[in-house]
């Protein structure tokens, strides 16, 4: 069974993002039976309908995942400025691939990028972007497991970066990331850093 969770990098960043998000989508009608927001320090959200994790009157959409996926999580990527980069280390056991896709959250016109790399006997990199309309995912991107490394045989050990290449330039800005795999994975976010995104 696919597990969908929403992870928040830090409470402070999440509060800043949500204040902007609520102002941008204040006209959105409330769901019939919204799930309550999590208590401070808690990361998991209750699942609403399949493919969505609900929080209050808003839904956090998940991308369509490969039918072979055994694991899936939805994460929130927040940028408080155009140069901020949010990284995630994703490690999977029993996996032949890791998929990731991104969608803008709240203000149409923002474009986001995910770049992922898997350390492997044959290292591989994949890039995807969000097309711009709010809550619309771009194409799913994939890195493959070709056998791992001598120190980590058979497992996926990848790093995925979320960046804001361009858009309407209103911050804080947010996006949704869906990770999925045919193995079981853990996602560990890094601290947000400011740097120029050098991906073409």
XYZ file of N, CA and C in Angstrom:
600
model
N 0.850 -1.188 0.000
C 0.000 0.000 0.000
C 0.883 1.235 0.000
N 0.592 2.137 -0.844
C 1.367 3.370 -0.927
C 1.093 4.239 0.289
N 2.159 4.758 0.883
C 2.025 5.645 2.041
C 2.316 7.057 1.577
N 1.412 7.957 1.870
C 1.607 9.348 1.488
C 1.670 10.172 2.760
N 2.750 10.903 2.933
C 2.905 11.766 4.086
C 3.327 13.135 3.625
N 3.158 14.137 4.451
C 3.637 15.486 4.140
C 4.666 15.839 5.179
N 5.815 16.284 4.739
C 6.895 16.621 5.654
C 7.156 18.117 5.580
N 7.416 18.747 6.710
C 7.683 20.175 6.764
C 9.124 20.368 7.211
N 9.954 21.113 6.449
C 11.365 21.265 6.789
C 11.576 21.846 8.181
N 11.003 23.001 8.493
C 11.083 23.572 9.833
C 9.780 24.282 10.123
N 9.439 24.387 11.371
C 8.180 25.022 11.753
C 8.168 26.489 11.337
N 9.291 27.190 11.511
C 9.349 28.611 11.178
C 9.121 28.844 9.685
N 9.799 28.077 8.850
C 9.635 28.228 7.402
C 8.213 27.866 6.997
N 7.673 26.819 7.607
C 6.318 26.397 7.266
C 5.304 27.483 7.607
N 5.473 28.148 8.753
C 4.540 29.206 9.149
C 4.599 30.362 8.160
N 5.820 30.755 7.746
C 5.963 31.846 6.780
C 5.322 31.481 5.452
N 5.550 30.242 5.007
C 4.962 29.790 3.751
C 3.440 29.749 3.827
N 2.923 29.196 4.907
C 1.476 29.046 5.020
C 0.766 30.389 5.090
N 1.390 31.384 5.696
C 0.781 32.716 5.723
C 0.601 33.241 4.304
N 1.609 33.058 3.464
C 1.513 33.474 2.059
C 0.507 32.625 1.309
N 0.541 31.314 1.544
C -0.357 30.405 0.842
C -1.820 30.701 1.162
N -2.105 30.947 2.428
C -3.480 31.219 2.824
C -3.990 32.512 2.205
N -3.143 33.516 2.129
C -3.548 34.779 1.504
C -3.798 34.586 0.018
N -2.979 33.738 -0.627
C -3.097 33.546 -2.074
C -4.318 32.724 -2.455
N -4.737 31.812 -1.568
C -5.848 30.927 -1.935
C -7.004 31.048 -0.949
N -7.198 32.233 -0.400
C -8.241 32.441 0.610
C -9.632 32.158 0.077
N -9.808 32.252 -1.234
C -11.123 32.025 -1.818
C -11.433 30.550 -2.026
N -10.475 29.655 -1.733
C -10.689 28.228 -1.922
C -11.739 27.726 -0.939
N -12.774 27.013 -1.419
C -13.786 26.515 -0.482
C -13.230 25.430 0.420
N -13.748 25.385 1.620
C -13.300 24.383 2.585
C -13.794 23.005 2.185
N -12.996 21.980 2.527
C -13.406 20.599 2.290
C -14.506 20.234 3.280
N -15.285 19.194 2.951
C -16.389 18.791 3.816
C -15.903 18.342 5.189
N -14.867 17.501 5.207
C -14.360 16.976 6.470
C -12.847 17.089 6.491
N -12.317 18.292 6.685
C -10.868 18.440 6.646
C -10.200 17.785 7.838
N -8.968 17.296 7.605
C -8.180 16.746 8.699
C -7.584 17.891 9.489
N -7.432 17.754 10.811
C -6.846 18.842 11.600
C -5.367 18.978 11.301
N -4.813 20.193 11.456
C -3.371 20.338 11.270
C -2.625 19.591 12.359
N -1.375 19.204 12.096
C -0.634 18.437 13.097
C -0.229 19.322 14.265
N -0.004 18.683 15.404
C 0.526 19.409 16.553
C 1.952 19.839 16.249
N 2.433 20.854 16.956
C 3.797 21.344 16.727
C 4.790 20.198 16.881
N 5.714 20.116 15.950
C 6.739 19.084 15.992
C 6.342 17.781 15.346
N 5.096 17.668 14.909
C 4.660 16.435 14.279
C 4.737 16.583 12.767
N 5.183 15.548 12.056
C 5.405 15.645 10.624
C 4.337 14.972 9.773
N 3.681 13.952 10.283
C 2.762 13.181 9.448
C 1.384 13.812 9.398
N 0.780 13.764 8.222
C -0.580 14.243 8.027
C -1.475 13.056 7.730
N -2.727 13.166 8.134
C -3.681 12.111 7.818
C -3.970 12.118 6.328
N -4.250 10.962 5.789
C -4.591 10.856 4.368
C -6.064 11.184 4.195
N -6.356 12.033 3.218
C -7.736 12.339 2.869
C -8.207 11.297 1.866
N -8.522 11.734 0.656
C -8.860 10.779 -0.392
C -7.563 10.191 -0.926
N -7.604 9.029 -1.589
C -6.379 8.437 -2.122
C -5.647 9.424 -3.028
N -4.348 9.581 -2.781
C -3.545 10.490 -3.592
C -3.493 11.897 -3.050
N -4.171 12.181 -1.946
C -4.126 13.518 -1.373
C -3.978 13.425 0.140
N -3.122 14.270 0.673
C -3.034 14.418 2.127
C -3.684 15.743 2.465
N -4.722 15.706 3.279
C -5.510 16.914 3.529
C -5.039 17.607 4.796
N -5.007 18.921 4.770
C -4.689 19.718 5.947
C -5.660 20.881 5.972
N -6.516 20.931 6.962
C -7.507 22.001 7.056
C -8.341 22.039 5.789
N -8.630 23.248 5.264
C -9.473 23.335 4.068
C -8.700 23.141 2.781
N -7.395 22.845 2.854
C -6.584 22.758 1.657
C -6.091 21.336 1.449
N -5.869 20.958 0.218
C -5.369 19.631 -0.107
C -3.957 19.734 -0.650
N -3.135 18.780 -0.311
C -1.780 18.700 -0.818
C -1.764 17.579 -1.848
N -1.777 17.919 -3.140
C -1.945 16.894 -4.172
C -0.690 16.055 -4.351
N -0.888 14.814 -4.705
C 0.218 13.920 -5.028
C 0.202 13.655 -6.527
N 1.385 13.514 -7.108
C 1.490 13.155 -8.522
C 1.060 11.700 -8.706
N 0.688 11.344 -9.916
C 0.416 9.943 -10.214
C 1.733 9.179 -10.130
N 1.693 8.039 -9.488
C 2.915 7.259 -9.308
C 2.857 5.987 -10.140
N 4.018 5.436 -10.422
C 4.143 4.185 -11.155
C 3.362 3.096 -10.414
N 2.634 2.251 -11.142
C 1.870 1.179 -10.467
C 2.745 0.225 -9.663
N 4.050 0.161 -9.964
C 4.936 -0.734 -9.215
C 5.408 -0.113 -7.901
N 5.059 1.166 -7.657
C 5.546 1.848 -6.449
C 4.968 1.205 -5.192
N 5.840 0.957 -4.223
C 5.424 0.422 -2.927
C 5.431 1.506 -1.859
N 6.015 2.661 -2.185
C 6.185 3.748 -1.215
C 6.028 5.083 -1.928
N 5.379 6.031 -1.256
C 5.239 7.378 -1.806
C 5.039 8.361 -0.664
N 5.664 9.542 -0.788
C 5.458 10.614 0.176
C 5.376 11.940 -0.552
N 4.554 12.842 -0.009
C 4.445 14.203 -0.527
C 5.133 15.137 0.458
N 6.033 15.973 -0.045
C 6.777 16.924 0.775
C 6.484 18.328 0.308
N 6.675 19.266 1.215
C 6.501 20.680 0.920
C 7.880 21.309 0.776
N 8.151 21.974 -0.368
C 9.402 22.706 -0.581
C 9.080 24.190 -0.478
N 9.782 24.898 0.411
C 9.510 26.312 0.667
C 10.740 27.136 0.316
N 10.534 28.245 -0.395
C 11.612 29.197 -0.684
C 11.191 30.560 -0.158
N 12.045 31.168 0.646
C 11.781 32.516 1.142
C 12.519 33.570 0.319
N 13.173 33.123 -0.748
C 13.863 34.013 -1.676
C 14.253 33.229 -2.910
N 14.549 33.919 -4.032
C 14.758 33.215 -5.299
C 16.009 32.358 -5.348
N 16.997 32.592 -4.475
C 18.239 31.821 -4.521
C 18.243 30.641 -3.557
N 17.157 30.432 -2.817
C 17.169 29.350 -1.836
C 17.064 27.983 -2.505
N 17.829 27.038 -1.971
C 17.851 25.670 -2.473
C 17.557 24.735 -1.307
N 16.566 23.872 -1.491
C 16.219 22.871 -0.475
C 16.649 21.508 -0.986
N 17.506 20.841 -0.232
C 17.978 19.518 -0.628
C 17.375 18.427 0.229
N 17.238 17.245 -0.376
C 16.696 16.072 0.310
C 17.574 14.870 -0.014
N 18.052 14.183 1.002
C 18.735 12.910 0.776
C 17.686 11.818 0.887
N 17.589 11.010 -0.156
C 16.582 9.941 -0.198
C 17.315 8.609 -0.340
N 17.158 7.754 0.650
C 17.810 6.439 0.630
C 16.737 5.357 0.630
N 16.908 4.387 -0.260
C 15.897 3.340 -0.443
C 16.551 1.967 -0.402
N 15.872 1.019 0.224
C 16.308 -0.379 0.190
C 15.328 -1.169 -0.665
N 15.838 -2.162 -1.368
C 14.997 -3.004 -2.215
C 14.379 -2.259 -3.371
N 15.046 -1.207 -3.852
C 14.470 -0.346 -4.889
C 15.260 -0.458 -6.179
N 14.559 -0.420 -7.299
C 15.223 -0.352 -8.604
C 15.213 1.069 -9.150
N 14.412 1.965 -8.531
C 14.341 3.348 -8.998
C 13.825 4.252 -7.884
N 14.028 5.555 -8.081
C 13.391 6.591 -7.278
C 12.795 7.597 -8.251
N 11.496 7.858 -8.123
C 10.809 8.852 -8.947
C 10.556 10.107 -8.124
N 10.510 11.275 -8.815
C 10.156 12.522 -8.146
C 9.505 13.458 -9.155
N 8.528 14.219 -8.668
C 7.810 15.192 -9.501
C 7.496 16.393 -8.628
N 7.286 17.569 -9.285
C 7.063 18.806 -8.540
C 5.933 19.613 -9.152
N 5.170 20.290 -8.295
C 4.073 21.170 -8.717
C 4.131 22.450 -7.898
N 3.843 23.584 -8.540
C 3.724 24.835 -7.799
C 2.547 24.730 -6.844
N 2.653 25.412 -5.731
C 1.578 25.353 -4.747
C 0.452 26.321 -5.035
N 0.756 27.629 -5.061
C -0.333 28.548 -4.766
C -0.552 29.676 -5.757
N 0.476 30.176 -6.396
C 0.320 31.313 -7.302
C 0.739 30.880 -8.695
N -0.188 30.796 -9.612
C 0.149 30.369 -10.972
C 1.203 31.288 -11.564
N 2.145 30.680 -12.267
C 3.231 31.426 -12.882
C 4.583 31.135 -12.260
N 4.611 30.459 -11.113
C 5.884 30.075 -10.514
C 6.370 28.763 -11.130
N 7.647 28.716 -11.453
C 8.252 27.512 -12.030
C 9.299 26.978 -11.061
N 9.260 25.679 -10.849
C 10.150 25.001 -9.914
C 10.929 23.927 -10.650
N 12.052 23.551 -10.060
C 12.885 22.506 -10.661
C 13.328 21.520 -9.598
N 13.366 20.247 -9.966
C 13.957 19.198 -9.138
C 15.097 18.567 -9.932
N 16.242 18.466 -9.301
C 17.374 17.760 -9.903
C 17.803 16.679 -8.933
N 17.823 15.430 -9.401
C 18.190 14.314 -8.540
C 19.371 13.552 -9.088
N 20.211 13.059 -8.186
C 21.366 12.242 -8.570
C 21.415 11.024 -7.668
N 21.691 9.864 -8.260
C 21.868 8.640 -7.488
C 23.327 8.217 -7.554
N 23.946 8.067 -6.361
C 25.322 7.565 -6.312
C 25.266 6.061 -6.518
N 26.032 5.573 -7.484
C 25.863 4.204 -7.936
C 27.138 3.782 -8.654
N 27.250 2.490 -8.942
C 28.344 2.038 -9.793
C 28.264 2.738 -11.151
N 27.055 3.098 -11.581
C 26.819 3.947 -12.747
C 25.982 5.141 -12.287
N 26.625 6.183 -11.767
C 25.858 7.329 -11.257
C 24.960 7.913 -12.339
N 23.785 8.343 -11.967
C 22.858 8.914 -12.940
C 22.091 10.070 -12.324
N 21.740 11.028 -13.210
C 21.100 12.275 -12.806
C 19.855 12.492 -13.642
N 18.829 13.095 -13.054
C 17.589 13.380 -13.771
C 17.027 14.714 -13.296
N 16.377 15.454 -14.209
C 15.845 16.781 -13.910
C 14.403 16.869 -14.390
N 13.551 17.532 -13.614
C 12.180 17.812 -14.023
C 11.789 19.194 -13.528
N 10.745 19.751 -14.115
C 10.271 21.078 -13.720
C 8.757 21.065 -13.543
N 8.255 22.098 -12.861
C 6.810 22.315 -12.746
C 6.387 23.246 -13.882
N 5.260 22.978 -14.541
C 4.873 23.758 -15.722
C 4.360 25.162 -15.426
N 3.955 25.452 -14.190
C 3.541 26.822 -13.885
C 2.178 26.978 -13.255
N 1.104 26.331 -13.789
C -0.194 26.470 -13.115
C -0.143 25.858 -11.712
N -0.819 26.470 -10.769
C -0.817 25.972 -9.397
C -1.363 24.560 -9.324
N -0.716 23.723 -8.542
C -1.040 22.321 -8.238
C -0.942 21.393 -9.442
N -0.348 21.826 -10.544
C -0.176 20.965 -11.719
C 1.256 20.437 -11.729
N 1.386 19.114 -11.702
C 2.707 18.493 -11.705
C 3.291 18.449 -13.108
N 4.616 18.579 -13.172
C 5.331 18.332 -14.411
C 5.553 16.836 -14.589
N 6.388 16.480 -15.557
C 6.692 15.073 -15.800
C 7.453 14.479 -14.617
N 7.173 13.232 -14.327
C 7.910 12.530 -13.289
C 9.314 12.213 -13.800
N 10.297 12.406 -12.934
C 11.693 12.151 -13.270
C 12.164 10.939 -12.477
N 13.196 10.243 -12.977
C 13.609 8.991 -12.340
C 15.120 8.843 -12.334
N 15.648 8.369 -11.199
C 17.022 7.874 -11.145
C 16.945 6.377 -10.866
N 17.947 5.652 -11.398
C 17.919 4.189 -11.378
C 18.968 3.612 -10.447
N 18.668 2.412 -9.952
C 19.611 1.633 -9.160
C 20.282 0.635 -10.096
N 21.586 0.822 -10.324
C 22.359 -0.106 -11.147
C 23.226 -1.025 -10.304
N 22.951 -1.085 -9.019
C 23.695 -1.989 -8.160
C 24.297 -1.345 -6.936
N 24.107 -0.027 -6.795
C 24.649 0.654 -5.636
C 26.152 0.868 -5.758
N 26.821 0.938 -4.633
C 28.281 1.108 -4.597
C 28.885 0.000 -3.749
N 30.207 -0.056 -3.735
C 30.879 -1.070 -2.922
C 30.571 -0.937 -1.444
N 30.362 0.305 -0.987
C 30.053 0.551 0.411
C 28.564 0.457 0.693
N 27.747 0.531 -0.353
C 26.288 0.511 -0.193
C 25.683 -0.328 -1.316
N 25.979 -1.625 -1.344
C 25.549 -2.447 -2.479
C 24.031 -2.621 -2.544
N 23.499 -2.490 -3.745
C 22.100 -2.808 -4.000
C 21.086 -1.773 -3.600
N 21.510 -0.663 -3.012
C 20.558 0.320 -2.509
C 20.633 1.635 -3.272
N 19.547 2.397 -3.217
C 19.517 3.742 -3.786
C 19.989 4.725 -2.712
N 20.957 5.561 -3.073
C 21.431 6.636 -2.191
C 21.461 7.890 -3.056
N 20.417 8.691 -2.970
C 20.243 9.797 -3.906
C 20.105 11.130 -3.180
N 20.262 12.192 -3.965
C 20.091 13.543 -3.447
C 19.261 14.316 -4.459
N 18.223 15.007 -3.960
C 17.311 15.756 -4.828
C 17.273 17.203 -4.353
N 17.475 18.149 -5.286
C 17.438 19.570 -4.961
C 16.207 20.228 -5.548
N 15.534 21.029 -4.731
C 14.365 21.812 -5.139
C 14.796 23.271 -5.247
N 14.574 23.876 -6.433
C 14.948 25.275 -6.653
C 13.825 26.015 -7.373
N 13.918 27.325 -7.344
C 12.933 28.228 -7.947
C 13.626 28.987 -9.083
N 13.589 28.471 -10.323
C 14.293 29.132 -11.423
C 13.713 30.498 -11.795
N 12.371 30.608 -11.829
C 11.752 31.897 -12.154
C 10.255 31.826 -11.886
N 9.604 33.002 -11.905
C 8.169 33.036 -11.663
C 7.706 34.432 -11.335
N 6.669 34.523 -10.507
C 6.073 35.828 -10.207
C 6.841 36.583 -9.118
N 7.826 35.912 -8.473
C 8.739 36.571 -7.548
C 8.037 37.083 -6.287
N 7.097 36.288 -5.749
C 6.444 36.599 -4.478
C 6.867 35.529 -3.473
N 7.457 35.954 -2.361
C 7.982 34.995 -1.378
C 7.412 35.277 -0.002
N 7.225 34.231 0.881
C 7.568 32.850 0.649
C 6.719 32.203 -0.418
N 7.373 31.301 -1.119
C 6.734 30.530 -2.175
C 6.881 29.052 -1.847
N 5.953 28.262 -2.337
C 5.983 26.843 -2.007
C 5.646 25.962 -3.181
N 6.057 24.720 -3.070
C 5.746 23.717 -4.085
C 5.585 22.368 -3.408
N 4.962 21.447 -4.121
C 4.749 20.087 -3.640
C 5.685 19.154 -4.389
N 6.319 18.259 -3.658
C 7.176 17.237 -4.259
C 6.595 15.878 -3.914
N 6.422 15.039 -4.914
C 6.029 13.657 -4.680
C 7.222 12.757 -4.974
N 7.665 12.014 -3.971
C 8.696 10.992 -4.129
C 7.994 9.638 -4.163
N 8.479 8.703 -4.979
C 7.915 7.350 -4.978
C 8.972 6.359 -5.455
N 8.788 5.105 -5.060
C 9.759 4.065 -5.400
C 9.126 2.693 -5.236
N 9.743 1.695 -5.888
C 9.303 0.317 -5.689
C 9.974 -0.303 -4.465
N 10.836 0.448 -3.792
C 11.433 0.006 -2.538
C 10.888 0.819 -1.380
N 11.520 0.689 -0.229
C 11.138 1.458 0.950
C 12.207 2.511 1.199
N 11.788 3.773 1.348
C 12.726 4.891 1.376
C 12.543 5.755 2.612
N 13.597 6.475 2.948
C 13.536 7.526 3.957
C 14.054 8.813 3.328
N 13.417 9.932 3.688
C 13.776 11.244 3.162
C 14.298 12.085 4.316
N 15.488 12.652 4.134
C 16.089 13.512 5.148
C 16.376 14.872 4.522
N 15.655 15.940 4.934
C 15.911 17.253 4.355
C 17.160 17.893 4.947
N 17.866 18.648 4.113
C 18.990 19.466 4.568
C 18.478 20.828 5.005
N 19.353 21.596 5.628
C 19.051 22.996 5.881
C 18.977 23.728 4.549
N 18.103 24.727 4.449
C 17.985 25.522 3.220
C 19.241 26.365 3.064
N 19.749 26.439 1.824
C 20.940 27.233 1.521
C 20.627 28.211 0.400
N 21.369 29.290 0.342
C 21.229 30.252 -0.758
C 22.409 30.118 -1.699
N 22.122 29.855 -2.969
C 23.158 29.780 -3.982
C 22.503 29.832 -5.350
N 23.273 30.119 -6.365
C 22.755 30.172 -7.720
C 22.581 28.763 -8.237
N 21.419 28.470 -8.776
C 21.151 27.173 -9.363
C 21.870 27.099 -10.711
N 22.804 26.170 -10.831
C 23.619 26.086 -12.046
C 23.109 25.042 -13.038
N 21.954 24.469 -12.772
C 21.411 23.483 -13.703
C 20.963 24.191 -14.993
N 21.300 23.643 -16.171
C 20.860 24.278 -17.421
C 19.345 24.386 -17.513
